[in-house]
mmCIF file of N, CA and C in Angstrom:
data_model
loop_
_atom_site.group_PDB
_atom_site.id
_atom_site.type_symbol
_atom_site.label_atom_id
_atom_site.label_comp_id
_atom_site.label_asym_id
_atom_site.label_seq_id
_atom_site.Cartn_x
_atom_site.Cartn_y
_atom_site.Cartn_z
ATOM 1 N N GLY A 3 -10.284 -4.733 -19.677
ATOM 2 C CA GLY A 3 -10.137 -3.290 -19.697
ATOM 3 C C GLY A 3 -8.744 -2.863 -19.292
ATOM 4 N N ARG A 4 -8.522 -1.595 -19.406
ATOM 5 C CA ARG A 4 -7.233 -1.017 -19.036
ATOM 6 C C ARG A 4 -7.247 -0.648 -17.561
ATOM 7 N N LEU A 5 -6.759 -1.536 -16.723
ATOM 8 C CA LEU A 5 -6.791 -1.318 -15.285
ATOM 9 C C LEU A 5 -5.796 -0.251 -14.856
ATOM 10 N N TYR A 6 -4.600 -0.333 -15.361
ATOM 11 C CA TYR A 6 -3.539 0.632 -15.096
ATOM 12 C C TYR A 6 -3.007 1.090 -16.443
ATOM 13 N N PRO A 7 -3.568 2.133 -17.022
ATOM 14 C CA PRO A 7 -3.205 2.532 -18.388
ATOM 15 C C PRO A 7 -1.722 2.811 -18.590
ATOM 16 N N VAL A 8 -1.018 3.213 -17.532
ATOM 17 C CA VAL A 8 0.390 3.550 -17.696
ATOM 18 C C VAL A 8 1.314 2.368 -17.422
ATOM 19 N N ASN A 9 0.769 1.195 -17.161
ATOM 20 C CA ASN A 9 1.627 0.082 -16.793
ATOM 21 C C ASN A 9 1.103 -1.225 -17.388
ATOM 22 N N THR A 10 1.511 -1.508 -18.594
ATOM 23 C CA THR A 10 1.051 -2.701 -19.306
ATOM 24 C C THR A 10 1.425 -3.986 -18.569
ATOM 25 N N LEU A 11 2.643 -4.059 -18.034
ATOM 26 C CA LEU A 11 3.057 -5.286 -17.342
ATOM 27 C C LEU A 11 2.206 -5.555 -16.106
ATOM 28 N N ARG A 12 1.808 -4.498 -15.407
ATOM 29 C CA ARG A 12 0.938 -4.680 -14.249
ATOM 30 C C ARG A 12 -0.403 -5.248 -14.698
ATOM 31 N N ASN A 13 -0.918 -4.754 -15.809
ATOM 32 C CA ASN A 13 -2.190 -5.267 -16.335
ATOM 33 C C ASN A 13 -2.082 -6.736 -16.714
ATOM 34 N N VAL A 14 -0.983 -7.116 -17.347
ATOM 35 C CA VAL A 14 -0.779 -8.515 -17.724
ATOM 36 C C VAL A 14 -0.759 -9.391 -16.472
ATOM 37 N N ALA A 15 -0.058 -8.941 -15.436
ATOM 38 C CA ALA A 15 0.013 -9.715 -14.191
ATOM 39 C C ALA A 15 -1.374 -9.883 -13.564
ATOM 40 N N ILE A 16 -2.161 -8.816 -13.557
ATOM 41 C CA ILE A 16 -3.511 -8.894 -12.992
ATOM 42 C C ILE A 16 -4.348 -9.904 -13.771
ATOM 43 N N ASN A 17 -4.288 -9.842 -15.072
ATOM 44 C CA ASN A 17 -5.092 -10.728 -15.912
ATOM 45 C C ASN A 17 -4.648 -12.190 -15.827
ATOM 46 N N LYS A 18 -3.401 -12.444 -15.508
ATOM 47 C CA LYS A 18 -2.880 -13.814 -15.431
ATOM 48 C C LYS A 18 -2.920 -14.401 -14.027
ATOM 49 N N CYS A 19 -3.268 -13.612 -13.037
ATOM 50 C CA CYS A 19 -3.290 -14.084 -11.659
ATOM 51 C C CYS A 19 -4.322 -15.201 -11.508
ATOM 52 N N ARG A 20 -3.931 -16.304 -10.901
ATOM 53 C CA ARG A 20 -4.814 -17.460 -10.724
ATOM 54 C C ARG A 20 -5.061 -17.786 -9.261
ATOM 55 N N THR A 21 -4.813 -16.812 -8.396
ATOM 56 C CA THR A 21 -5.021 -17.017 -6.964
ATOM 57 C C THR A 21 -6.068 -16.015 -6.472
ATOM 58 N N PRO A 22 -6.676 -16.254 -5.317
ATOM 59 C CA PRO A 22 -7.697 -15.318 -4.838
ATOM 60 C C PRO A 22 -7.133 -13.949 -4.470
ATOM 61 N N PHE A 23 -5.848 -13.884 -4.138
ATOM 62 C CA PHE A 23 -5.215 -12.634 -3.736
ATOM 63 C C PHE A 23 -3.904 -12.455 -4.480
ATOM 64 N N MET A 24 -3.529 -11.195 -4.664
ATOM 65 C CA MET A 24 -2.222 -10.892 -5.229
ATOM 66 C C MET A 24 -1.727 -9.610 -4.597
ATOM 67 N N ALA A 25 -0.423 -9.412 -4.634
ATOM 68 C CA ALA A 25 0.182 -8.188 -4.110
ATOM 69 C C ALA A 25 0.843 -7.448 -5.261
ATOM 70 N N MET A 26 0.537 -6.163 -5.347
ATOM 71 C CA MET A 26 1.174 -5.335 -6.374
ATOM 72 C C MET A 26 2.153 -4.405 -5.684
ATOM 73 N N VAL A 27 3.412 -4.580 -5.966
ATOM 74 C CA VAL A 27 4.454 -3.723 -5.402
ATOM 75 C C VAL A 27 5.436 -3.365 -6.505
ATOM 76 N N ASP A 28 6.053 -2.217 -6.368
ATOM 77 C CA ASP A 28 7.077 -1.817 -7.326
ATOM 78 C C ASP A 28 8.381 -2.523 -7.011
ATOM 79 N N ALA A 29 9.277 -2.569 -7.976
ATOM 80 C CA ALA A 29 10.544 -3.280 -7.828
ATOM 81 C C ALA A 29 11.414 -2.697 -6.718
ATOM 82 N N ASP A 30 11.246 -1.426 -6.401
ATOM 83 C CA ASP A 30 12.080 -0.810 -5.369
ATOM 84 C C ASP A 30 11.430 -0.832 -3.986
ATOM 85 N N PHE A 31 10.323 -1.536 -3.836
ATOM 86 C CA PHE A 31 9.671 -1.644 -2.534
ATOM 87 C C PHE A 31 10.285 -2.791 -1.740
ATOM 88 N N VAL A 32 10.373 -2.591 -0.433
ATOM 89 C CA VAL A 32 10.889 -3.619 0.461
ATOM 90 C C VAL A 32 9.773 -3.939 1.454
ATOM 91 N N PRO A 33 9.089 -5.085 1.284
ATOM 92 C CA PRO A 33 8.039 -5.433 2.257
ATOM 93 C C PRO A 33 8.667 -5.787 3.598
ATOM 94 N N ASN A 34 7.951 -5.496 4.681
ATOM 95 C CA ASN A 34 8.510 -5.807 5.987
ATOM 96 C C ASN A 34 8.557 -7.318 6.195
ATOM 97 N N ASP A 35 9.507 -7.737 7.025
ATOM 98 C CA ASP A 35 9.656 -9.153 7.350
ATOM 99 C C ASP A 35 8.352 -9.690 7.920
ATOM 100 N N GLY A 36 7.961 -10.870 7.488
ATOM 101 C CA GLY A 36 6.785 -11.519 8.028
ATOM 102 C C GLY A 36 5.470 -10.951 7.520
ATOM 103 N N LEU A 37 5.495 -10.163 6.433
ATOM 104 C CA LEU A 37 4.262 -9.564 5.916
ATOM 105 C C LEU A 37 3.227 -10.631 5.576
ATOM 106 N N TYR A 38 3.656 -11.697 4.951
ATOM 107 C CA TYR A 38 2.734 -12.771 4.580
ATOM 108 C C TYR A 38 2.040 -13.337 5.813
ATOM 109 N N GLU A 39 2.820 -13.618 6.848
ATOM 110 C CA GLU A 39 2.258 -14.199 8.062
ATOM 111 C C GLU A 39 1.309 -13.229 8.765
ATOM 112 N N VAL A 40 1.568 -11.923 8.664
ATOM 113 C CA VAL A 40 0.696 -10.918 9.276
ATOM 114 C C VAL A 40 -0.600 -10.790 8.484
ATOM 115 N N LEU A 41 -0.503 -10.779 7.160
ATOM 116 C CA LEU A 41 -1.680 -10.565 6.323
ATOM 117 C C LEU A 41 -2.580 -11.791 6.195
ATOM 118 N N LEU A 42 -2.007 -12.964 6.176
ATOM 119 C CA LEU A 42 -2.788 -14.175 5.908
ATOM 120 C C LEU A 42 -4.023 -14.320 6.794
ATOM 121 N N PRO A 43 -3.911 -14.209 8.113
ATOM 122 C CA PRO A 43 -5.126 -14.362 8.929
ATOM 123 C C PRO A 43 -6.156 -13.249 8.648
ATOM 124 N N GLN A 44 -5.693 -12.052 8.329
ATOM 125 C CA GLN A 44 -6.606 -10.959 8.044
ATOM 126 C C GLN A 44 -7.296 -11.132 6.696
ATOM 127 N N LEU A 45 -6.625 -11.792 5.754
ATOM 128 C CA LEU A 45 -7.206 -11.997 4.432
ATOM 129 C C LEU A 45 -8.383 -12.967 4.465
ATOM 130 N N GLN A 46 -8.409 -13.848 5.435
ATOM 131 C CA GLN A 46 -9.524 -14.776 5.535
ATOM 132 C C GLN A 46 -10.840 -14.009 5.680
ATOM 133 N N GLY A 47 -10.862 -12.986 6.521
ATOM 134 C CA GLY A 47 -12.049 -12.166 6.704
ATOM 135 C C GLY A 47 -12.277 -11.190 5.560
ATOM 136 N N PHE A 48 -11.235 -10.911 4.806
ATOM 137 C CA PHE A 48 -11.324 -9.964 3.687
ATOM 138 C C PHE A 48 -12.297 -10.458 2.625
ATOM 139 N N GLN A 49 -12.489 -11.753 2.534
ATOM 140 C CA GLN A 49 -13.404 -12.311 1.537
ATOM 141 C C GLN A 49 -14.856 -11.900 1.808
ATOM 142 N N ASN A 50 -15.137 -11.376 3.012
ATOM 143 C CA ASN A 50 -16.490 -10.930 3.338
ATOM 144 C C ASN A 50 -16.801 -9.530 2.812
ATOM 145 N N TYR A 51 -15.782 -8.832 2.299
ATOM 146 C CA TYR A 51 -16.003 -7.490 1.758
ATOM 147 C C TYR A 51 -16.727 -7.563 0.427
ATOM 148 N N ARG A 52 -17.397 -6.473 0.069
ATOM 149 C CA ARG A 52 -18.035 -6.385 -1.244
ATOM 150 C C ARG A 52 -16.947 -6.267 -2.307
ATOM 151 N N TRP A 53 -17.009 -7.073 -3.312
ATOM 152 C CA TRP A 53 -15.985 -7.115 -4.357
ATOM 153 C C TRP A 53 -16.372 -6.242 -5.531
ATOM 154 N N PRO A 54 -15.439 -5.665 -6.274
ATOM 155 C CA PRO A 54 -13.999 -5.802 -6.046
ATOM 156 C C PRO A 54 -13.550 -4.957 -4.856
ATOM 157 N N ALA A 55 -12.565 -5.452 -4.156
ATOM 158 C CA ALA A 55 -12.012 -4.764 -2.991
ATOM 159 C C ALA A 55 -10.493 -4.856 -3.045
ATOM 160 N N VAL A 56 -9.843 -3.916 -2.413
ATOM 161 C CA VAL A 56 -8.378 -3.840 -2.428
ATOM 162 C C VAL A 56 -7.886 -3.646 -1.001
ATOM 163 N N TRP A 57 -6.859 -4.363 -0.642
ATOM 164 C CA TRP A 57 -6.190 -4.177 0.634
ATOM 165 C C TRP A 57 -4.950 -3.348 0.331
ATOM 166 N N ILE A 58 -4.890 -2.140 0.849
ATOM 167 C CA ILE A 58 -3.808 -1.213 0.515
ATOM 168 C C ILE A 58 -2.655 -1.372 1.491
ATOM 169 N N LEU A 59 -1.470 -1.545 0.938
ATOM 170 C CA LEU A 59 -0.259 -1.567 1.745
ATOM 171 C C LEU A 59 0.341 -0.164 1.683
ATOM 172 N N PRO A 60 0.390 0.566 2.792
ATOM 173 C CA PRO A 60 0.933 1.922 2.742
ATOM 174 C C PRO A 60 2.414 1.891 2.363
ATOM 175 N N ALA A 61 2.806 2.844 1.538
ATOM 176 C CA ALA A 61 4.187 2.908 1.056
ATOM 177 C C ALA A 61 4.899 4.099 1.681
ATOM 178 N N PHE A 62 6.108 3.865 2.155
ATOM 179 C CA PHE A 62 6.914 4.899 2.802
ATOM 180 C C PHE A 62 8.268 4.983 2.128
ATOM 181 N N GLN A 63 8.953 6.103 2.341
ATOM 182 C CA GLN A 63 10.318 6.230 1.837
ATOM 183 C C GLN A 63 11.189 6.856 2.917
ATOM 184 N N LEU A 64 12.446 6.409 2.924
ATOM 185 C CA LEU A 64 13.419 6.961 3.860
ATOM 186 C C LEU A 64 13.901 8.293 3.316
ATOM 187 N N GLN A 65 14.148 9.253 4.196
ATOM 188 C CA GLN A 65 14.516 10.593 3.774
ATOM 189 C C GLN A 65 16.024 10.828 3.704
ATOM 190 N N ARG A 66 16.806 9.880 4.209
ATOM 191 C CA ARG A 66 18.261 10.020 4.144
ATOM 192 C C ARG A 66 18.876 8.681 3.774
ATOM 193 N N LYS A 67 19.965 8.732 3.033
ATOM 194 C CA LYS A 67 20.695 7.506 2.701
ATOM 195 C C LYS A 67 21.339 6.943 3.959
ATOM 196 N N GLY A 68 21.491 5.629 3.984
ATOM 197 C CA GLY A 68 22.178 4.977 5.084
ATOM 198 C C GLY A 68 21.294 4.572 6.248
ATOM 199 N N LEU A 69 20.038 4.931 6.207
ATOM 200 C CA LEU A 69 19.132 4.530 7.283
ATOM 201 C C LEU A 69 18.720 3.072 7.102
ATOM 202 N N ALA A 70 18.583 2.378 8.209
ATOM 203 C CA ALA A 70 18.117 0.992 8.153
ATOM 204 C C ALA A 70 16.619 0.975 7.853
ATOM 205 N N VAL A 71 16.203 0.015 7.044
ATOM 206 C CA VAL A 71 14.786 -0.152 6.738
ATOM 207 C C VAL A 71 14.098 -0.678 7.993
ATOM 208 N N PRO A 72 13.054 0.001 8.458
ATOM 209 C CA PRO A 72 12.370 -0.474 9.670
ATOM 210 C C PRO A 72 11.712 -1.829 9.427
ATOM 211 N N LYS A 73 11.707 -2.659 10.448
ATOM 212 C CA LYS A 73 11.134 -4.002 10.324
ATOM 213 C C LYS A 73 9.694 -4.071 10.823
ATOM 214 N N THR A 74 9.275 -3.097 11.591
ATOM 215 C CA THR A 74 7.926 -3.110 12.154
ATOM 216 C C THR A 74 7.312 -1.717 12.055
ATOM 217 N N LYS A 75 6.015 -1.649 12.268
ATOM 218 C CA LYS A 75 5.333 -0.349 12.284
ATOM 219 C C LYS A 75 5.890 0.512 13.416
ATOM 220 N N GLU A 76 6.160 -0.093 14.553
ATOM 221 C CA GLU A 76 6.689 0.652 15.695
ATOM 222 C C GLU A 76 8.035 1.272 15.357
ATOM 223 N N GLU A 77 8.910 0.508 14.697
ATOM 224 C CA GLU A 77 10.215 1.044 14.288
ATOM 225 C C GLU A 77 10.034 2.182 13.283
ATOM 226 N N LEU A 78 9.118 2.011 12.353
ATOM 227 C CA LEU A 78 8.860 3.045 11.355
ATOM 228 C C LEU A 78 8.381 4.331 12.034
ATOM 229 N N LEU A 79 7.435 4.227 12.946
ATOM 230 C CA LEU A 79 6.916 5.400 13.634
ATOM 231 C C LEU A 79 7.988 6.092 14.469
ATOM 232 N N ALA A 80 8.897 5.312 15.036
ATOM 233 C CA ALA A 80 9.964 5.882 15.864
ATOM 234 C C ALA A 80 10.967 6.688 15.031
ATOM 235 N N MET A 81 10.981 6.511 13.719
ATOM 236 C CA MET A 81 11.930 7.221 12.856
ATOM 237 C C MET A 81 11.539 8.680 12.630
ATOM 238 N N GLY A 82 10.324 9.050 13.013
ATOM 239 C CA GLY A 82 9.912 10.447 12.899
ATOM 240 C C GLY A 82 10.031 10.992 11.487
ATOM 241 N N LYS A 83 10.691 12.119 11.331
ATOM 242 C CA LYS A 83 10.795 12.799 10.042
ATOM 243 C C LYS A 83 11.787 12.127 9.080
ATOM 244 N N ASP A 84 12.481 11.092 9.556
ATOM 245 C CA ASP A 84 13.403 10.364 8.674
ATOM 246 C C ASP A 84 12.660 9.447 7.710
ATOM 247 N N VAL A 85 11.338 9.333 7.871
ATOM 248 C CA VAL A 85 10.523 8.511 6.985
ATOM 249 C C VAL A 85 9.250 9.292 6.650
ATOM 250 N N SER A 86 8.776 9.129 5.410
ATOM 251 C CA SER A 86 7.558 9.830 4.988
ATOM 252 C C SER A 86 6.768 8.932 4.060
ATOM 253 N N GLN A 87 5.549 9.378 3.739
ATOM 254 C CA GLN A 87 4.798 8.658 2.715
ATOM 255 C C GLN A 87 5.623 8.674 1.437
ATOM 256 N N VAL A 88 5.434 7.695 0.578
ATOM 257 C CA VAL A 88 6.147 7.672 -0.683
ATOM 258 C C VAL A 88 5.700 8.879 -1.511
ATOM 259 N N HIS A 89 6.639 9.497 -2.189
ATOM 260 C CA HIS A 89 6.395 10.683 -3.026
ATOM 261 C C HIS A 89 5.686 11.803 -2.263
ATOM 262 N N PRO A 90 6.327 12.354 -1.231
ATOM 263 C CA PRO A 90 5.674 13.423 -0.472
ATOM 264 C C PRO A 90 5.709 14.783 -1.185
ATOM 265 N N GLU A 91 6.421 14.858 -2.311
ATOM 266 C CA GLU A 91 6.580 16.125 -3.004
ATOM 267 C C GLU A 91 5.238 16.651 -3.514
ATOM 268 N N LYS A 92 5.034 17.966 -3.411
ATOM 269 C CA LYS A 92 3.807 18.602 -3.884
ATOM 270 C C LYS A 92 3.596 18.235 -5.351
ATOM 271 N N GLY A 93 2.414 17.792 -5.683
ATOM 272 C CA GLY A 93 2.093 17.383 -7.047
ATOM 273 C C GLY A 93 2.209 15.881 -7.240
ATOM 274 N N ARG A 94 3.169 15.237 -6.569
ATOM 275 C CA ARG A 94 3.310 13.784 -6.657
ATOM 276 C C ARG A 94 2.600 13.098 -5.498
ATOM 277 N N ASP A 95 2.350 13.847 -4.422
ATOM 278 C CA ASP A 95 1.745 13.270 -3.232
ATOM 279 C C ASP A 95 0.304 12.810 -3.455
ATOM 280 N N ILE A 96 -0.350 13.341 -4.471
ATOM 281 C CA ILE A 96 -1.757 13.021 -4.739
ATOM 282 C C ILE A 96 -1.971 11.529 -5.023
ATOM 283 N N ALA A 97 -0.976 10.872 -5.607
ATOM 284 C CA ALA A 97 -1.131 9.464 -5.980
ATOM 285 C C ALA A 97 -1.276 8.539 -4.780
ATOM 286 N N HIS A 98 -0.830 8.980 -3.613
ATOM 287 C CA HIS A 98 -0.875 8.114 -2.429
ATOM 288 C C HIS A 98 -1.608 8.725 -1.246
ATOM 289 N N LYS A 99 -2.013 9.995 -1.333
ATOM 290 C CA LYS A 99 -2.568 10.659 -0.147
ATOM 291 C C LYS A 99 -3.864 10.027 0.350
ATOM 292 N N HIS A 100 -4.634 9.376 -0.517
ATOM 293 C CA HIS A 100 -5.900 8.780 -0.079
ATOM 294 C C HIS A 100 -5.701 7.541 0.799
ATOM 295 N N THR A 101 -4.467 7.083 0.910
ATOM 296 C CA THR A 101 -4.162 6.024 1.877
ATOM 297 C C THR A 101 -4.484 6.516 3.287
ATOM 298 N N ASN A 102 -4.422 7.831 3.490
ATOM 299 C CA ASN A 102 -4.668 8.474 4.778
ATOM 300 C C ASN A 102 -3.604 8.033 5.775
ATOM 301 N N TYR A 103 -2.386 8.496 5.540
ATOM 302 C CA TYR A 103 -1.233 8.123 6.365
ATOM 303 C C TYR A 103 -1.392 8.524 7.823
ATOM 304 N N GLU A 104 -2.018 9.677 8.076
ATOM 305 C CA GLU A 104 -2.214 10.095 9.468
ATOM 306 C C GLU A 104 -3.086 9.085 10.209
ATOM 307 N N LYS A 105 -4.117 8.610 9.573
ATOM 308 C CA LYS A 105 -4.975 7.598 10.203
ATOM 309 C C LYS A 105 -4.201 6.294 10.381
ATOM 310 N N TRP A 106 -3.407 5.896 9.385
ATOM 311 C CA TRP A 106 -2.636 4.660 9.473
ATOM 312 C C TRP A 106 -1.705 4.673 10.668
ATOM 313 N N ARG A 107 -1.093 5.826 10.940
ATOM 314 C CA ARG A 107 -0.130 5.923 12.038
ATOM 315 C C ARG A 107 -0.743 5.555 13.384
ATOM 316 N N THR A 108 -2.031 5.822 13.571
ATOM 317 C CA THR A 108 -2.668 5.537 14.862
ATOM 318 C C THR A 108 -3.607 4.331 14.815
ATOM 319 N N ALA A 109 -3.836 3.781 13.635
ATOM 320 C CA ALA A 109 -4.782 2.668 13.491
ATOM 321 C C ALA A 109 -4.215 1.377 14.076
ATOM 322 N N SER A 110 -5.090 0.632 14.722
ATOM 323 C CA SER A 110 -4.699 -0.686 15.242
ATOM 324 C C SER A 110 -5.382 -1.808 14.465
ATOM 325 N N LYS A 111 -6.268 -1.414 13.535
ATOM 326 C CA LYS A 111 -6.940 -2.409 12.702
ATOM 327 C C LYS A 111 -7.194 -1.782 11.328
ATOM 328 N N PRO A 112 -7.517 -2.594 10.332
ATOM 329 C CA PRO A 112 -7.772 -2.063 8.986
ATOM 330 C C PRO A 112 -8.908 -1.045 8.981
ATOM 331 N N TYR A 113 -8.852 -0.130 8.040
ATOM 332 C CA TYR A 113 -9.891 0.888 7.894
ATOM 333 C C TYR A 113 -10.174 1.097 6.414
ATOM 334 N N LYS A 114 -11.351 1.619 6.112
ATOM 335 C CA LYS A 114 -11.749 1.840 4.723
ATOM 336 C C LYS A 114 -11.273 3.198 4.239
ATOM 337 N N VAL A 115 -10.902 3.235 2.952
ATOM 338 C CA VAL A 115 -10.592 4.501 2.288
ATOM 339 C C VAL A 115 -11.416 4.554 1.011
ATOM 340 N N GLN A 116 -11.692 5.743 0.553
ATOM 341 C CA GLN A 116 -12.467 5.934 -0.675
ATOM 342 C C GLN A 116 -11.505 6.061 -1.851
ATOM 343 N N TYR A 117 -11.722 5.273 -2.895
ATOM 344 C CA TYR A 117 -10.892 5.383 -4.097
ATOM 345 C C TYR A 117 -11.284 6.633 -4.874
ATOM 346 N N ARG A 118 -10.287 7.449 -5.184
ATOM 347 C CA ARG A 118 -10.467 8.636 -6.016
ATOM 348 C C ARG A 118 -9.272 8.736 -6.943
ATOM 349 N N MET A 119 -9.532 9.121 -8.182
ATOM 350 C CA MET A 119 -8.430 9.327 -9.123
ATOM 351 C C MET A 119 -7.621 10.536 -8.654
ATOM 352 N N PRO A 120 -6.330 10.555 -8.802
ATOM 353 C CA PRO A 120 -5.477 9.545 -9.408
ATOM 354 C C PRO A 120 -4.797 8.658 -8.366
ATOM 355 N N PHE A 121 -5.562 8.067 -7.464
ATOM 356 C CA PHE A 121 -5.036 7.190 -6.415
ATOM 357 C C PHE A 121 -4.281 6.036 -7.052
ATOM 358 N N GLU A 122 -3.063 5.798 -6.559
ATOM 359 C CA GLU A 122 -2.252 4.688 -7.066
ATOM 360 C C GLU A 122 -1.821 3.841 -5.866
ATOM 361 N N PRO A 123 -2.758 3.087 -5.292
ATOM 362 C CA PRO A 123 -2.421 2.330 -4.081
ATOM 363 C C PRO A 123 -1.553 1.113 -4.387
ATOM 364 N N TYR A 124 -0.821 0.686 -3.347
ATOM 365 C CA TYR A 124 -0.033 -0.539 -3.439
ATOM 366 C C TYR A 124 -0.518 -1.483 -2.370
#
C-alpha cells in the first residue's frame, strides 16, 4: 500500500527494510549523539507492544542561525525559546503536534500518542 503517498522513496525504504527496526529521518535532521545507544535497550521492550507500532522521535528546530545543536534533552530544554517543535508555523504545525511536545518536555519515560491524520511523525 501507499504508506506515505507524498514520498515514494520513503515507501521504497520501508518495503526494503530487512531489520526489525528502522529509523525514518529527513536529510536535514541531526540525531543527538549516542541515540543508538540510548534507544537500543528501550527497543528490546518495544517488541511487547501491539503491532504495528511506531517509536516517535520528536523533531525540533533552532530559531536562530549560529546556535549550537544541543547534544542532550537537558541542553535542548535549557535553550528555551531558541528551539521549538519542527514547523511551528500555523497550518504546518499540525503535522507534528500529536507528538505532544509539552508532555515530552517533562516526560522521563516513553508515552503513548494517538495517530491522527495528518500526523507525520519521525
